[in-house]
Amino acid sequence: MKLSQIGELTLLDQIRKRFKKKSNNIIVGIGDDAAVLKPIYKNLLVTTDMMVEGVHFDLSLTTPYQLGFKLISVNVSDIYAMAGKPLYLLLNIAVKKNTEKKFIDKLFDGIKDAMNLHDTILIGGDLSATKSGMALSATLIGYAKRHIQRSGANVGDGIYVTGNLGDSACGLELLKRIKRPVPLERSKIRKHGAKRKELRDKSKDPMRHAPCAMLLKGLSWNTVEPLLRRHLLPEARDAKKFARYATSMIDISDGLLIDLSRLCSESRVGARIYIDNIPLSPELKKAAVHLDIPPLKLALSGGEDYEMLFTAPAGNKVRAIYIGEIIKSGRFIVDSSGREKPFSAKGYQHFCKRE
Ligand code: ADP
Ligand code: MG
């Protein structure tokens, strides 16, 4: 059935029922002209992110479930990057009238799973028809006892990341070769810390199909799946545990070099990072060689990993990966032989030998 056959009011009613969640802090939720919230938090955080068809996503490579999941993850990641906790969500959806209701249901499945994972409540939004294409936008309200900005890095601080880099960009490269959506989902939502293995679903293996198997010959599904997952179903990293000592923080959405450059600009400092310390997953190393792309190129300049990048004064026992230090000025990257070269936001070319 098409959305035009259902009508806006019925759809709104369905949204209201599906996302119903009680909270003592919400006085008025979905259904009125505005939501009413109890002001119990001192410092509120507010962030918004938009995803536009043809610009941020391609429906020939992604499922509606994945789209919905990612929309929430990217917004939650921004709240986590301020050392905050996400609370309330506003959701704006613009789609063509002839969109299948099934598509919207799947989109909401993804949105709901990601919202449950991060404990957020839908409090409102807007619906609109478009003449062509689709646009989604979410606004997330959160709070932080002590927020952490990009601008707090000091000379002498260590620079840390919370996990492997480049996996998402590698997943996208694989997806471009697979050339169709891979129906990975998060049917069993788990909290952080559970083993990745639980999420694997062999029945969804696109490599069963002959053309994929040929294209990605030599790569196993065990290598491909985690990389695709990092791209299609990114999980925002809760940075709460670093809040005690982090001096500055940013989530890596556009690539390490770009986001580190942003942090340096806001903090008015420089940085030196060490190539050998950049964390690369074994899957990335395998797949990148196969794709003939230097893994470091993906790790330094590939976006959408949604790991946190933060700085902390020396002397703290930081449970993250140390990649370098904050210096007075300049941005440098030190290669395996100890040679130091300046980097720009897109300067990976100087550091990667083709493999
Ligand atoms: P108005 O025309 O007064 O702006 P709407 O008819 O757009 O109100 O919305 C009615 C109610 O439904 C509001 O509470 C609004 O926040 C909520 N709502 C509309 N679209 C969405 C959506 N996509 N997700 C969640 N709530 C929505
Ligand atoms: Mg109104």
mmCIF file with all atom_site columns, N, CA, C and O and ligand atoms in Angstrom, residues 8-9 12 15 29-35 90-93 108 122-127, ligand 1:
data_model
loop_
_atom_site.group_PDB
_atom_site.id
_atom_site.type_symbol
_atom_site.label_atom_id
_atom_site.label_alt_id
_atom_site.label_comp_id
_atom_site.label_asym_id
_atom_site.label_entity_id
_atom_site.label_seq_id
_atom_site.pdbx_PDB_ins_code
_atom_site.Cartn_x
_atom_site.Cartn_y
_atom_site.Cartn_z
_atom_site.occupancy
_atom_site.B_iso_or_equiv
_atom_site.pdbx_formal_charge
_atom_site.auth_seq_id
_atom_site.auth_comp_id
_atom_site.auth_asym_id
_atom_site.auth_atom_id
_atom_site.pdbx_PDB_model_num
ATOM   1   N N   . GLU A 1 8   ? -2.020 11.201 5.986  1.00 0.00 ? 8   GLU A N   1
ATOM   2   C CA  . GLU A 1 8   ? -1.090 11.711 7.000  1.00 0.00 ? 8   GLU A CA  1
ATOM   3   C C   . GLU A 1 8   ? -1.586 11.422 8.422  1.00 0.00 ? 8   GLU A C   1
ATOM   4   O O   . GLU A 1 8   ? -0.800 11.028 9.286  1.00 0.00 ? 8   GLU A O   1
ATOM   5   N N   . LEU A 1 9   ? -2.885 11.594 8.625  1.00 0.00 ? 9   LEU A N   1
ATOM   6   C CA  . LEU A 1 9   ? -3.395 11.448 9.992  1.00 0.00 ? 9   LEU A CA  1
ATOM   7   C C   . LEU A 1 9   ? -3.244 10.032 10.511 1.00 0.00 ? 9   LEU A C   1
ATOM   8   O O   . LEU A 1 9   ? -2.851 9.808  11.656 1.00 0.00 ? 9   LEU A O   1
ATOM   9   N N   . LEU A 1 12  ? 0.375  9.402  11.276 1.00 0.00 ? 12  LEU A N   1
ATOM   10  C CA  . LEU A 1 12  ? 0.742  10.043 12.538 1.00 0.00 ? 12  LEU A CA  1
ATOM   11  C C   . LEU A 1 12  ? 0.258  9.229  13.734 1.00 0.00 ? 12  LEU A C   1
ATOM   12  O O   . LEU A 1 12  ? 0.975  9.069  14.724 1.00 0.00 ? 12  LEU A O   1
ATOM   13  N N   . ILE A 1 15  ? 2.532  6.329  14.144 1.00 0.00 ? 15  ILE A N   1
ATOM   14  C CA  . ILE A 1 15  ? 3.810  6.748  14.748 1.00 0.00 ? 15  ILE A CA  1
ATOM   15  C C   . ILE A 1 15  ? 3.621  6.897  16.254 1.00 0.00 ? 15  ILE A C   1
ATOM   16  O O   . ILE A 1 15  ? 4.405  6.400  17.059 1.00 0.00 ? 15  ILE A O   1
ATOM   17  N N   . GLY A 1 29  ? 3.641  14.852 25.015 1.00 0.00 ? 29  GLY A N   1
ATOM   18  C CA  . GLY A 1 29  ? 4.467  14.240 23.965 1.00 0.00 ? 29  GLY A CA  1
ATOM   19  C C   . GLY A 1 29  ? 3.869  14.471 22.591 1.00 0.00 ? 29  GLY A C   1
ATOM   20  O O   . GLY A 1 29  ? 3.284  15.530 22.330 1.00 0.00 ? 29  GLY A O   1
ATOM   21  N N   . ILE A 1 30  ? 3.976  13.484 21.710 1.00 0.00 ? 30  ILE A N   1
ATOM   22  C CA  . ILE A 1 30  ? 3.440  13.592 20.347 1.00 0.00 ? 30  ILE A CA  1
ATOM   23  C C   . ILE A 1 30  ? 1.935  13.847 20.401 1.00 0.00 ? 30  ILE A C   1
ATOM   24  O O   . ILE A 1 30  ? 1.231  13.253 21.215 1.00 0.00 ? 30  ILE A O   1
ATOM   25  N N   . GLY A 1 31  ? 1.431  14.697 19.516 1.00 0.00 ? 31  GLY A N   1
ATOM   26  C CA  . GLY A 1 31  ? -0.015 14.865 19.385 1.00 0.00 ? 31  GLY A CA  1
ATOM   27  C C   . GLY A 1 31  ? -0.506 16.284 19.560 1.00 0.00 ? 31  GLY A C   1
ATOM   28  O O   . GLY A 1 31  ? -1.584 16.619 19.116 1.00 0.00 ? 31  GLY A O   1
ATOM   29  N N   . ASP A 1 32  ? 0.275  17.115 20.200 1.00 0.00 ? 32  ASP A N   1
ATOM   30  C CA  . ASP A 1 32  ? -0.163 18.511 20.353 1.00 0.00 ? 32  ASP A CA  1
ATOM   31  C C   . ASP A 1 32  ? 0.695  19.394 19.439 1.00 0.00 ? 32  ASP A C   1
ATOM   32  O O   . ASP A 1 32  ? 1.490  18.910 18.653 1.00 0.00 ? 32  ASP A O   1
ATOM   33  N N   . ASP A 1 33  ? 0.508  20.701 19.569 1.00 0.00 ? 33  ASP A N   1
ATOM   34  C CA  . ASP A 1 33  ? 1.258  21.611 18.704 1.00 0.00 ? 33  ASP A CA  1
ATOM   35  C C   . ASP A 1 33  ? 2.738  21.680 19.076 1.00 0.00 ? 33  ASP A C   1
ATOM   36  O O   . ASP A 1 33  ? 3.576  22.013 18.248 1.00 0.00 ? 33  ASP A O   1
ATOM   37  N N   . ALA A 1 34  ? 3.030  21.393 20.302 1.00 0.00 ? 34  ALA A N   1
ATOM   38  C CA  . ALA A 1 34  ? 4.432  21.347 20.743 1.00 0.00 ? 34  ALA A CA  1
ATOM   39  C C   . ALA A 1 34  ? 4.543  20.376 21.911 1.00 0.00 ? 34  ALA A C   1
ATOM   40  O O   . ALA A 1 34  ? 3.553  20.122 22.607 1.00 0.00 ? 34  ALA A O   1
ATOM   41  N N   . ALA A 1 35  ? 5.705  19.831 22.095 1.00 0.00 ? 35  ALA A N   1
ATOM   42  C CA  . ALA A 1 35  ? 5.938  18.964 23.255 1.00 0.00 ? 35  ALA A CA  1
ATOM   43  C C   . ALA A 1 35  ? 6.222  19.849 24.466 1.00 0.00 ? 35  ALA A C   1
ATOM   44  O O   . ALA A 1 35  ? 6.696  20.977 24.323 1.00 0.00 ? 35  ALA A O   1
ATOM   45  N N   . LEU A 1 90  ? 13.223 14.513 17.951 1.00 0.00 ? 90  LEU A N   1
ATOM   46  C CA  . LEU A 1 90  ? 12.222 15.042 17.004 1.00 0.00 ? 90  LEU A CA  1
ATOM   47  C C   . LEU A 1 90  ? 12.596 14.525 15.624 1.00 0.00 ? 90  LEU A C   1
ATOM   48  O O   . LEU A 1 90  ? 13.785 14.519 15.266 1.00 0.00 ? 90  LEU A O   1
ATOM   49  N N   . LEU A 1 91  ? 11.606 14.103 14.870 1.00 0.00 ? 91  LEU A N   1
ATOM   50  C CA  . LEU A 1 91  ? 11.873 13.394 13.626 1.00 0.00 ? 91  LEU A CA  1
ATOM   51  C C   . LEU A 1 91  ? 11.137 14.044 12.459 1.00 0.00 ? 91  LEU A C   1
ATOM   52  O O   . LEU A 1 91  ? 9.906  14.132 12.478 1.00 0.00 ? 91  LEU A O   1
ATOM   53  N N   . ASN A 1 92  ? 11.880 14.484 11.446 1.00 0.00 ? 92  ASN A N   1
ATOM   54  C CA  . ASN A 1 92  ? 11.246 15.082 10.265 1.00 0.00 ? 92  ASN A CA  1
ATOM   55  C C   . ASN A 1 92  ? 11.447 14.177 9.060  1.00 0.00 ? 92  ASN A C   1
ATOM   56  O O   . ASN A 1 92  ? 12.569 13.760 8.777  1.00 0.00 ? 92  ASN A O   1
ATOM   57  N N   . ILE A 1 93  ? 10.363 13.891 8.384  1.00 0.00 ? 93  ILE A N   1
ATOM   58  C CA  . ILE A 1 93  ? 10.428 12.965 7.258  1.00 0.00 ? 93  ILE A CA  1
ATOM   59  C C   . ILE A 1 93  ? 9.744  13.605 6.045  1.00 0.00 ? 93  ILE A C   1
ATOM   60  O O   . ILE A 1 93  ? 8.584  14.014 6.132  1.00 0.00 ? 93  ILE A O   1
ATOM   61  N N   . PHE A 1 108 ? 11.025 2.918  10.242 1.00 0.00 ? 108 PHE A N   1
ATOM   62  C CA  . PHE A 1 108 ? 10.706 3.089  11.665 1.00 0.00 ? 108 PHE A CA  1
ATOM   63  C C   . PHE A 1 108 ? 11.305 1.964  12.514 1.00 0.00 ? 108 PHE A C   1
ATOM   64  O O   . PHE A 1 108 ? 11.684 2.193  13.660 1.00 0.00 ? 108 PHE A O   1
ATOM   65  N N   . LEU A 1 122 ? 10.768 9.548  21.452 1.00 0.00 ? 122 LEU A N   1
ATOM   66  C CA  . LEU A 1 122 ? 10.270 10.423 20.385 1.00 0.00 ? 122 LEU A CA  1
ATOM   67  C C   . LEU A 1 122 ? 9.235  11.378 20.962 1.00 0.00 ? 122 LEU A C   1
ATOM   68  O O   . LEU A 1 122 ? 8.259  10.945 21.585 1.00 0.00 ? 122 LEU A O   1
ATOM   69  N N   . ILE A 1 123 ? 9.444  12.681 20.773 1.00 0.00 ? 123 ILE A N   1
ATOM   70  C CA  . ILE A 1 123 ? 8.507  13.660 21.333 1.00 0.00 ? 123 ILE A CA  1
ATOM   71  C C   . ILE A 1 123 ? 7.815  14.509 20.272 1.00 0.00 ? 123 ILE A C   1
ATOM   72  O O   . ILE A 1 123 ? 6.996  15.362 20.596 1.00 0.00 ? 123 ILE A O   1
ATOM   73  N N   . GLY A 1 124 ? 8.150  14.280 19.001 1.00 0.00 ? 124 GLY A N   1
ATOM   74  C CA  . GLY A 1 124 ? 7.477  15.058 17.966 1.00 0.00 ? 124 GLY A CA  1
ATOM   75  C C   . GLY A 1 124 ? 8.220  15.030 16.658 1.00 0.00 ? 124 GLY A C   1
ATOM   76  O O   . GLY A 1 124 ? 9.185  14.281 16.496 1.00 0.00 ? 124 GLY A O   1
ATOM   77  N N   . GLY A 1 125 ? 7.757  15.832 15.711 1.00 0.00 ? 125 GLY A N   1
ATOM   78  C CA  . GLY A 1 125 ? 8.389  15.880 14.408 1.00 0.00 ? 125 GLY A CA  1
ATOM   79  C C   . GLY A 1 125 ? 7.488  16.490 13.370 1.00 0.00 ? 125 GLY A C   1
ATOM   80  O O   . GLY A 1 125 ? 6.539  17.213 13.706 1.00 0.00 ? 125 GLY A O   1
ATOM   81  N N   . ASP A 1 126 ? 7.771  16.172 12.115 1.00 0.00 ? 126 ASP A N   1
ATOM   82  C CA  . ASP A 1 126 ? 6.950  16.693 11.030 1.00 0.00 ? 126 ASP A CA  1
ATOM   83  C C   . ASP A 1 126 ? 6.994  15.726 9.858  1.00 0.00 ? 126 ASP A C   1
ATOM   84  O O   . ASP A 1 126 ? 7.965  14.966 9.692  1.00 0.00 ? 126 ASP A O   1
ATOM   85  N N   . LEU A 1 127 ? 5.944  15.756 9.067  1.00 0.00 ? 127 LEU A N   1
ATOM   86  C CA  . LEU A 1 127 ? 5.859  14.922 7.867  1.00 0.00 ? 127 LEU A CA  1
ATOM   87  C C   . LEU A 1 127 ? 5.596  15.836 6.688  1.00 0.00 ? 127 LEU A C   1
ATOM   88  O O   . LEU A 1 127 ? 4.838  16.793 6.810  1.00 0.00 ? 127 LEU A O   1
HETATM 89  P P1  . ADP B 2 .   ? 1.301  21.021 13.309 1.00 0.00 ? 1   ADP B P1  1
HETATM 90  O O1  . ADP B 2 .   ? 0.622  21.081 11.994 1.00 0.00 ? 1   ADP B O1  1
HETATM 91  O O2  . ADP B 2 .   ? 0.593  21.719 14.419 1.00 0.00 ? 1   ADP B O2  1
HETATM 92  O O3  . ADP B 2 .   ? 2.745  21.353 13.251 1.00 0.00 ? 1   ADP B O3  1
HETATM 93  P P2  . ADP B 2 .   ? 1.409  18.226 12.866 1.00 0.00 ? 1   ADP B P2  1
HETATM 94  O O4  . ADP B 2 .   ? 0.100  17.833 12.314 1.00 0.00 ? 1   ADP B O4  1
HETATM 95  O O5  . ADP B 2 .   ? 2.577  18.393 11.948 1.00 0.00 ? 1   ADP B O5  1
HETATM 96  O O6  . ADP B 2 .   ? 1.232  19.488 13.769 1.00 0.00 ? 1   ADP B O6  1
HETATM 97  O O7  . ADP B 2 .   ? 1.824  17.169 13.959 1.00 0.00 ? 1   ADP B O7  1
HETATM 98  C C1  . ADP B 2 .   ? 0.948  16.709 14.924 1.00 0.00 ? 1   ADP B C1  1
HETATM 99  C C2  . ADP B 2 .   ? 1.700  16.054 16.029 1.00 0.00 ? 1   ADP B C2  1
HETATM 100 O O8  . ADP B 2 .   ? 2.403  14.945 15.529 1.00 0.00 ? 1   ADP B O8  1
HETATM 101 C C3  . ADP B 2 .   ? 2.753  16.956 16.659 1.00 0.00 ? 1   ADP B C3  1
HETATM 102 O O9  . ADP B 2 .   ? 2.802  16.668 18.028 1.00 0.00 ? 1   ADP B O9  1
HETATM 103 C C4  . ADP B 2 .   ? 4.021  16.545 15.970 1.00 0.00 ? 1   ADP B C4  1
HETATM 104 O O10 . ADP B 2 .   ? 5.151  16.776 16.783 1.00 0.00 ? 1   ADP B O10 1
HETATM 105 C C5  . ADP B 2 .   ? 3.780  15.067 15.765 1.00 0.00 ? 1   ADP B C5  1
HETATM 106 N N1  . ADP B 2 .   ? 4.521  14.588 14.581 1.00 0.00 ? 1   ADP B N1  1
HETATM 107 C C6  . ADP B 2 .   ? 4.361  14.977 13.289 1.00 0.00 ? 1   ADP B C6  1
HETATM 108 N N2  . ADP B 2 .   ? 5.221  14.319 12.486 1.00 0.00 ? 1   ADP B N2  1
HETATM 109 C C7  . ADP B 2 .   ? 5.933  13.510 13.266 1.00 0.00 ? 1   ADP B C7  1
HETATM 110 C C8  . ADP B 2 .   ? 6.992  12.594 13.042 1.00 0.00 ? 1   ADP B C8  1
HETATM 111 N N3  . ADP B 2 .   ? 7.518  12.390 11.824 1.00 0.00 ? 1   ADP B N3  1
HETATM 112 N N4  . ADP B 2 .   ? 7.477  11.936 14.100 1.00 0.00 ? 1   ADP B N4  1
HETATM 113 C C9  . ADP B 2 .   ? 7.008  12.153 15.333 1.00 0.00 ? 1   ADP B C9  1
HETATM 114 N N5  . ADP B 2 .   ? 6.009  12.978 15.629 1.00 0.00 ? 1   ADP B N5  1
HETATM 115 C C10 . ADP B 2 .   ? 5.469  13.671 14.610 1.00 0.00 ? 1   ADP B C10 1
#
